[in-house]
Coordinates of C-alpha atoms and ligand atoms in Angstrom, one line a residue:
M1 CA 3.3 -4.8 -21.8
K2 CA 2.0 -7.7 -23.9
K3 CA -1.7 -8.1 -23.9
A4 CA -1.6 -11.6 -22.2
A5 CA 0.7 -10.3 -19.4
A6 CA -1.5 -7.3 -18.9
V7 CA -4.6 -9.5 -18.5
I8 CA -2.7 -11.7 -15.9
V9 CA -1.7 -8.6 -13.9
A10 CA -5.2 -7.3 -14.1
I11 CA -6.6 -10.6 -12.8
V12 CA -4.0 -10.8 -10.0
L13 CA -4.9 -7.2 -9.0
A14 CA -8.6 -7.9 -9.1
A15 CA -8.1 -11.0 -7.0
L16 CA -6.0 -9.0 -4.4
A17 CA -8.7 -6.3 -4.3
A18 CA -11.3 -8.9 -3.8
F19 CA -9.3 -10.4 -1.0
V20 CA -8.8 -7.1 0.8
V21 CA -12.6 -6.3 0.5
Y22 CA -13.4 -9.8 1.6
D23 CA -11.0 -9.5 4.6
A24 CA -12.1 -6.0 5.5
T25 CA -15.7 -7.0 5.4
L26 CA -15.6 -10.2 7.4
N27 CA -12.8 -9.9 9.9
K28 CA -13.7 -7.7 12.8
T29 CA -11.7 -6.9 15.9
V30 CA -13.8 -6.8 19.1
S31 CA -12.6 -6.0 22.6
E32 CA -14.5 -6.8 25.8
S33 CA -13.8 -6.9 29.5
F34 CA -15.7 -8.4 32.4
F35 CA -15.2 -9.7 35.9
A36 CA -14.9 -13.5 36.5
M37 CA -12.7 -15.8 38.6
N38 CA -12.4 -12.9 41.1
T39 CA -10.4 -10.9 38.5
I40 CA -10.7 -8.8 35.4
V41 CA -10.8 -10.6 32.1
S42 CA -10.1 -8.7 29.0
A43 CA -10.3 -10.1 25.5
E44 CA -9.5 -8.7 22.1
V45 CA -10.4 -11.0 19.2
T46 CA -10.0 -10.6 15.5
G47 CA -11.9 -12.9 13.2
V48 CA -15.1 -13.4 11.3
S49 CA -17.0 -14.2 14.5
A50 CA -15.1 -12.0 16.9
K51 CA -18.2 -10.7 18.7
E52 CA -19.5 -14.3 19.3
D53 CA -16.0 -15.3 20.3
C54 CA -15.9 -12.6 23.0
T55 CA -19.4 -13.7 24.3
E56 CA -18.2 -17.3 24.4
I57 CA -15.0 -16.4 26.2
E58 CA -17.1 -14.8 29.0
K59 CA -19.2 -18.0 29.2
I60 CA -16.2 -20.3 29.2
V61 CA -14.5 -18.4 32.1
S62 CA -17.7 -18.1 34.2
R63 CA -18.7 -21.7 33.6
L64 CA -15.3 -23.0 34.4
D65 CA -15.3 -21.1 37.6
T66 CA -18.8 -21.8 38.9
E67 CA -19.1 -25.4 37.6
T68 CA -15.6 -26.7 38.1
L69 CA -12.9 -24.7 39.9
S70 CA -14.4 -22.3 42.4
R71 CA -13.9 -23.3 46.0
T72 CA -16.9 -21.2 47.1
A73 CA -19.5 -21.7 44.4
E74 CA -21.8 -24.4 45.8
G75 CA -22.0 -27.2 43.3
S76 CA -18.7 -26.7 41.6
E77 CA -16.6 -29.9 41.3
I78 CA -13.9 -28.6 43.7
F79 CA -16.5 -27.4 46.2
R80 CA -18.1 -30.9 46.2
L81 CA -14.7 -32.6 46.6
N82 CA -13.9 -30.4 49.5
K83 CA -17.3 -30.8 51.1
N84 CA -17.5 -34.6 50.7
G85 CA -13.8 -35.6 51.1
G86 CA -13.7 -36.6 47.4
G87 CA -15.9 -38.0 44.7
E88 CA -16.3 -38.4 40.9
I89 CA -15.1 -35.7 38.6
G90 CA -15.3 -35.0 34.9
E91 CA -12.6 -36.3 32.5
K92 CA -11.1 -32.8 31.9
T93 CA -11.0 -32.0 35.6
A94 CA -9.2 -35.4 36.2
E95 CA -6.7 -34.3 33.6
Y96 CA -6.1 -31.0 35.4
F97 CA -5.6 -32.9 38.7
S98 CA -3.1 -35.3 37.1
L99 CA -1.1 -32.4 35.5
L100 CA -1.1 -30.4 38.8
I101 CA -0.1 -33.4 40.9
D102 CA 2.8 -33.7 38.6
V103 CA 3.8 -30.1 39.2
C104 CA 3.5 -30.7 43.0
E105 CA 5.8 -33.6 42.7
K106 CA 8.4 -32.1 40.3
S107 CA 8.5 -28.9 42.4
G108 CA 9.3 -31.0 45.5
G109 CA 6.1 -29.7 47.1
A110 CA 6.8 -26.0 46.5
F111 CA 3.6 -26.0 44.5
D112 CA 0.8 -27.5 46.5
F113 CA -2.9 -27.1 45.6
T114 CA -4.1 -28.3 49.0
L115 CA -3.3 -25.1 50.9
G116 CA -6.9 -23.8 50.9
G117 CA -7.3 -24.1 54.7
V118 CA -4.0 -22.3 55.2
S119 CA -4.9 -19.5 52.7
D120 CA -8.3 -19.0 54.4
L121 CA -6.6 -18.2 57.7
W122 CA -4.6 -15.3 56.0
K123 CA -7.9 -13.9 54.7
F124 CA -6.5 -12.4 51.6
G125 CA -9.2 -10.8 49.6
S126 CA -11.2 -9.7 52.7
N127 CA -9.4 -8.5 55.9
P128 CA -5.9 -10.0 55.7
E129 CA -4.2 -10.7 59.0
I130 CA -1.4 -12.8 60.4
P131 CA -3.1 -16.1 61.5
D132 CA -2.9 -17.6 65.0
E133 CA 0.2 -19.8 65.1
N134 CA -1.7 -22.9 66.4
A135 CA -4.5 -22.5 63.9
L136 CA -1.9 -22.2 61.1
A137 CA 0.0 -25.3 62.3
N138 CA -3.2 -27.2 62.4
A139 CA -4.3 -26.2 58.9
L140 CA -0.9 -27.1 57.6
L141 CA -1.1 -30.5 59.2
H142 CA -4.3 -31.2 57.3
S143 CA -2.9 -30.0 54.0
G144 CA -0.4 -31.7 51.6
Y145 CA -0.9 -33.0 48.0
K146 CA 0.2 -36.5 49.1
K147 CA -3.1 -36.8 50.9
V148 CA -4.9 -36.5 47.5
F149 CA -5.5 -39.7 45.5
L150 CA -6.6 -39.7 41.9
D151 CA -7.9 -43.0 40.4
G152 CA -9.3 -42.5 37.0
N153 CA -12.1 -40.0 37.5
T154 CA -12.3 -40.5 41.2
V155 CA -10.6 -38.3 43.7
S156 CA -10.3 -39.0 47.4
V157 CA -9.0 -36.5 49.9
S158 CA -8.3 -36.7 53.6
D159 CA -10.6 -34.9 56.1
L160 CA -10.2 -31.2 56.6
L161 CA -8.0 -30.8 53.5
V162 CA -9.1 -28.0 51.2
I163 CA -8.3 -28.1 47.5
D164 CA -7.5 -24.8 46.0
F165 CA -6.8 -24.4 42.2
G166 CA -6.3 -20.7 42.6
A167 CA -2.7 -20.9 41.4
A168 CA -3.6 -22.6 38.1
G169 CA -7.3 -21.8 37.3
K170 CA -6.6 -18.7 35.2
G171 CA -4.2 -20.7 33.1
I172 CA -6.7 -23.5 32.7
A173 CA -9.2 -20.9 31.5
L174 CA -6.7 -19.8 28.8
D175 CA -6.4 -23.4 27.5
E176 CA -10.2 -23.7 27.2
I177 CA -10.4 -20.3 25.5
K178 CA -7.6 -21.4 23.1
N179 CA -9.6 -24.6 22.2
H180 CA -12.6 -22.4 21.4
L181 CA -10.7 -20.0 19.3
E182 CA -9.2 -22.9 17.3
A183 CA -12.7 -24.3 16.6
S184 CA -14.2 -20.9 15.7
K185 CA -11.3 -20.1 13.3
A186 CA -10.4 -16.8 15.0
K187 CA -7.5 -15.1 13.4
R188 CA -5.8 -13.5 16.3
A189 CA -6.6 -12.9 20.0
V190 CA -5.1 -11.5 23.2
V191 CA -7.0 -12.6 26.3
A192 CA -5.9 -11.7 29.8
V193 CA -7.4 -13.5 32.8
G194 CA -5.8 -11.6 35.7
G195 CA -2.0 -12.1 35.4
S196 CA -2.3 -14.9 32.8
V197 CA -2.4 -14.0 29.1
L198 CA -3.2 -16.0 26.0
L199 CA -1.5 -14.8 22.8
Y200 CA -3.3 -16.5 20.0
G201 CA -2.8 -16.5 16.2
E202 CA -0.1 -15.5 13.7
G203 CA 2.5 -12.8 14.0
E204 CA 4.3 -11.2 16.9
F205 CA 2.9 -10.1 20.2
T206 CA 4.3 -7.8 22.8
V207 CA 3.6 -8.4 26.5
G208 CA 4.8 -6.4 29.4
I209 CA 6.3 -7.5 32.7
R210 CA 4.8 -5.4 35.4
N211 CA 6.9 -3.3 37.8
P212 CA 6.3 -5.1 41.1
E213 CA 6.9 -1.9 43.0
G214 CA 4.9 0.4 40.7
N215 CA 1.3 0.8 39.9
S216 CA -0.7 -1.5 37.7
G217 CA 0.2 0.4 34.5
S218 CA 3.9 0.5 35.1
Y219 CA 6.2 -2.0 33.3
L220 CA 9.8 -3.0 33.6
A221 CA 10.3 -5.0 30.5
K222 CA 8.7 -6.2 27.2
L223 CA 8.7 -9.7 25.8
K224 CA 8.2 -10.0 22.1
T225 CA 6.9 -13.5 21.3
D226 CA 4.8 -15.5 19.0
A227 CA 1.7 -17.4 20.1
C228 CA 2.0 -18.7 23.7
C229 CA 0.7 -18.3 27.3
V230 CA 2.4 -15.9 29.7
S231 CA 1.7 -15.9 33.4
T232 CA 3.1 -13.7 36.2
S233 CA 3.0 -14.4 39.9
G234 CA 3.9 -11.4 42.0
S235 CA 3.8 -10.7 45.7
Y236 CA 2.3 -7.3 44.8
E237 CA -1.0 -9.0 43.7
Q238 CA -2.3 -9.5 47.2
S239 CA -0.4 -8.2 50.2
F240 CA -0.5 -6.3 53.4
E241 CA 2.1 -4.7 55.7
K242 CA 2.3 -5.4 59.5
N243 CA 5.1 -4.2 61.8
G244 CA 7.2 -3.2 58.9
R245 CA 7.0 -6.5 57.1
I246 CA 5.1 -7.4 53.9
Y247 CA 2.9 -10.5 53.9
H248 CA 1.6 -11.8 50.5
H249 CA -0.6 -14.6 49.2
I250 CA 2.0 -17.0 47.7
L251 CA 2.6 -19.4 50.5
D252 CA 5.5 -21.7 51.3
P253 CA 3.8 -25.1 51.9
K254 CA 6.6 -26.0 54.3
T255 CA 5.8 -23.2 56.7
G256 CA 2.3 -21.8 55.8
Y257 CA 3.8 -18.3 55.7
P258 CA 4.4 -16.3 52.6
A259 CA 7.3 -17.5 50.5
D260 CA 10.3 -15.4 51.6
N261 CA 13.2 -15.3 49.2
E262 CA 14.8 -12.9 46.7
V263 CA 11.9 -12.9 44.3
L264 CA 9.3 -10.2 43.7
S265 CA 7.7 -11.7 40.6
V266 CA 8.1 -14.5 38.2
T267 CA 6.8 -14.6 34.6
V268 CA 6.6 -18.0 32.8
V269 CA 6.2 -18.5 29.1
S270 CA 4.7 -21.8 27.9
D271 CA 2.4 -23.2 25.2
S272 CA 0.2 -24.4 28.0
G273 CA -1.9 -22.0 30.1
L274 CA -2.2 -24.4 33.0
L275 CA 1.6 -24.9 33.1
S276 CA 2.5 -21.2 32.7
D277 CA 0.2 -20.4 35.6
A278 CA 1.1 -23.2 37.9
L279 CA 4.8 -22.9 37.2
S280 CA 4.9 -19.1 37.9
T281 CA 3.5 -19.8 41.4
A282 CA 5.9 -22.8 41.9
C283 CA 8.9 -20.8 40.7
F284 CA 8.0 -17.9 43.0
V285 CA 8.2 -20.3 46.0
L286 CA 11.4 -22.1 44.7
G287 CA 13.4 -19.0 44.0
V288 CA 15.7 -18.3 41.0
E289 CA 17.9 -21.3 40.8
K290 CA 15.5 -24.1 41.5
G291 CA 12.8 -22.2 39.6
F292 CA 14.8 -22.2 36.4
E293 CA 15.4 -25.9 36.7
L294 CA 11.7 -26.6 37.2
A295 CA 10.6 -24.4 34.3
E296 CA 13.1 -26.1 32.0
E297 CA 11.9 -29.5 33.0
Y298 CA 8.6 -28.5 31.4
G299 CA 10.2 -26.8 28.4
A300 CA 9.0 -23.4 29.7
R301 CA 10.9 -20.2 30.0
A302 CA 11.0 -18.0 33.2
V303 CA 11.9 -14.4 34.0
F304 CA 12.5 -13.5 37.7
V305 CA 12.3 -9.9 39.1
T306 CA 14.2 -9.8 42.3
K307 CA 14.4 -7.5 45.3
D308 CA 17.8 -6.2 44.4
K309 CA 16.4 -4.8 41.1
K310 CA 17.5 -7.5 38.8
I311 CA 15.6 -9.1 36.0
I312 CA 17.1 -12.6 35.8
A313 CA 16.6 -14.8 32.8
R314 CA 18.3 -17.6 30.9
N315 CA 19.7 -17.2 27.4
N316 CA 16.5 -18.8 26.0
I317 CA 14.8 -15.4 26.6
E318 CA 17.6 -13.0 25.8
D319 CA 16.4 -12.5 22.2
I320 CA 12.9 -11.6 23.1
I321 CA 13.3 -9.4 26.2
E322 CA 13.7 -5.6 26.3
I323 CA 14.2 -3.8 29.6
T324 CA 12.2 -0.6 29.7
N325 CA 13.1 0.6 33.2
E326 CA 16.6 1.7 33.7
D327 CA 16.6 1.1 37.5
Y328 CA 16.6 -2.6 36.7
T329 CA 19.5 -4.7 35.2
L330 CA 19.1 -7.7 33.0
V331 CA 21.1 -10.6 34.2
I332 CA 21.4 -13.6 31.9
Q333 CA 22.5 -16.7 33.8
Ligands
LIG1 P1 -0.9 -17.1 41.5 O1 -1.4 -15.7 41.7 O2 -1.2 -17.8 40.3 O3 0.6 -17.2 41.8 O4 -1.7 -18.0 42.6 C1 -1.7 -17.6 44.0 C2 -2.8 -18.4 44.6 O5 -2.6 -19.8 44.7 C3 -3.0 -17.9 46.1 O6 -4.0 -16.9 46.2 C4 -3.6 -19.2 46.7 O7 -4.9 -19.4 46.5 C5 -2.8 -20.3 46.0 N1 -1.5 -20.6 46.5 C6 -0.7 -20.0 47.4 N2 0.5 -20.6 47.6 C7 0.5 -21.7 46.8 C8 1.4 -22.7 46.6 N3 2.6 -22.8 47.2 N4 1.1 -23.7 45.7 C9 -0.1 -23.7 45.1 N5 -1.1 -22.7 45.3 C10 -0.8 -21.7 46.1
LIG2 MG1 -0.2 -19.2 39.2

């Protein structure tokens, strides 16, 4: 090798070595889990400030819950709206309202964030029971997203209506976490807030679709994807059995009873956490056909797991899905 070429090779190697040392020294991977928003949050972050990022993620989720979205934390924006029949909200919260009203409308009311009074009667999370029919009819009468009015940063709601962002809050948390990770220059992160997962950074990620009839560690399929948000709504999350029937927490706003169709779970992939979360709930209520239409209206992708052991997807997901449980059949339609 000529002397000049050898010098260049040496310089390049030295630069590479320096980069590796630099990278190995400054980029750390830190994992943490904690409880917030009534669920387990787990975060794995790689970056120069991974530890601080994990601490901040915990603060973001807890703050979003207690200051904005919680329906039970006194002083949260939603708590105050429910208590006072409306009021002023922050700019970001107004944006969430506007996006969620749009999902209510586009889903034809299958998604409805005003079912808090109805959900309360089912007592999921404490001692679930079938509500009294009259009480249910009355709570349903007072619900309905068309009774919510958003004018700039002011919301007004009719009496006895109870706003509940439970179907979208975890996804909203993912969007706020993503904003933080972008600002802190994190390299890569996987953050799960209950059934909603943020996949952040470069490269490929694998995320599992849970077996709705198995335990929490059992999966039916894998999705291989680049950065995005993935949310799953499943009847297995909160349910009870009475007289041979299963009752679960995803309600049909038309009846106030658990949505009853062919679906066991829906997984939605979107760039937006809010949309992946809200759409997975909406698609569960709508069922396969209408669910696909709604997801596609938002440029999102959906995978349904049905009671007859099918995993139903459109061809926009065929390349990234792998079935890992042979009792289930992949149907592309
Ligand atoms: P998820 O687990 O994201 O599907 O959200 C389910 C939660 O959303 C429930 O526990 C209720 O608080 C609320 N919810 C139930 N049914 C609906 C519905 N049809 N539209 C919007 N929110 C709902
Ligand atoms: Mg949801």
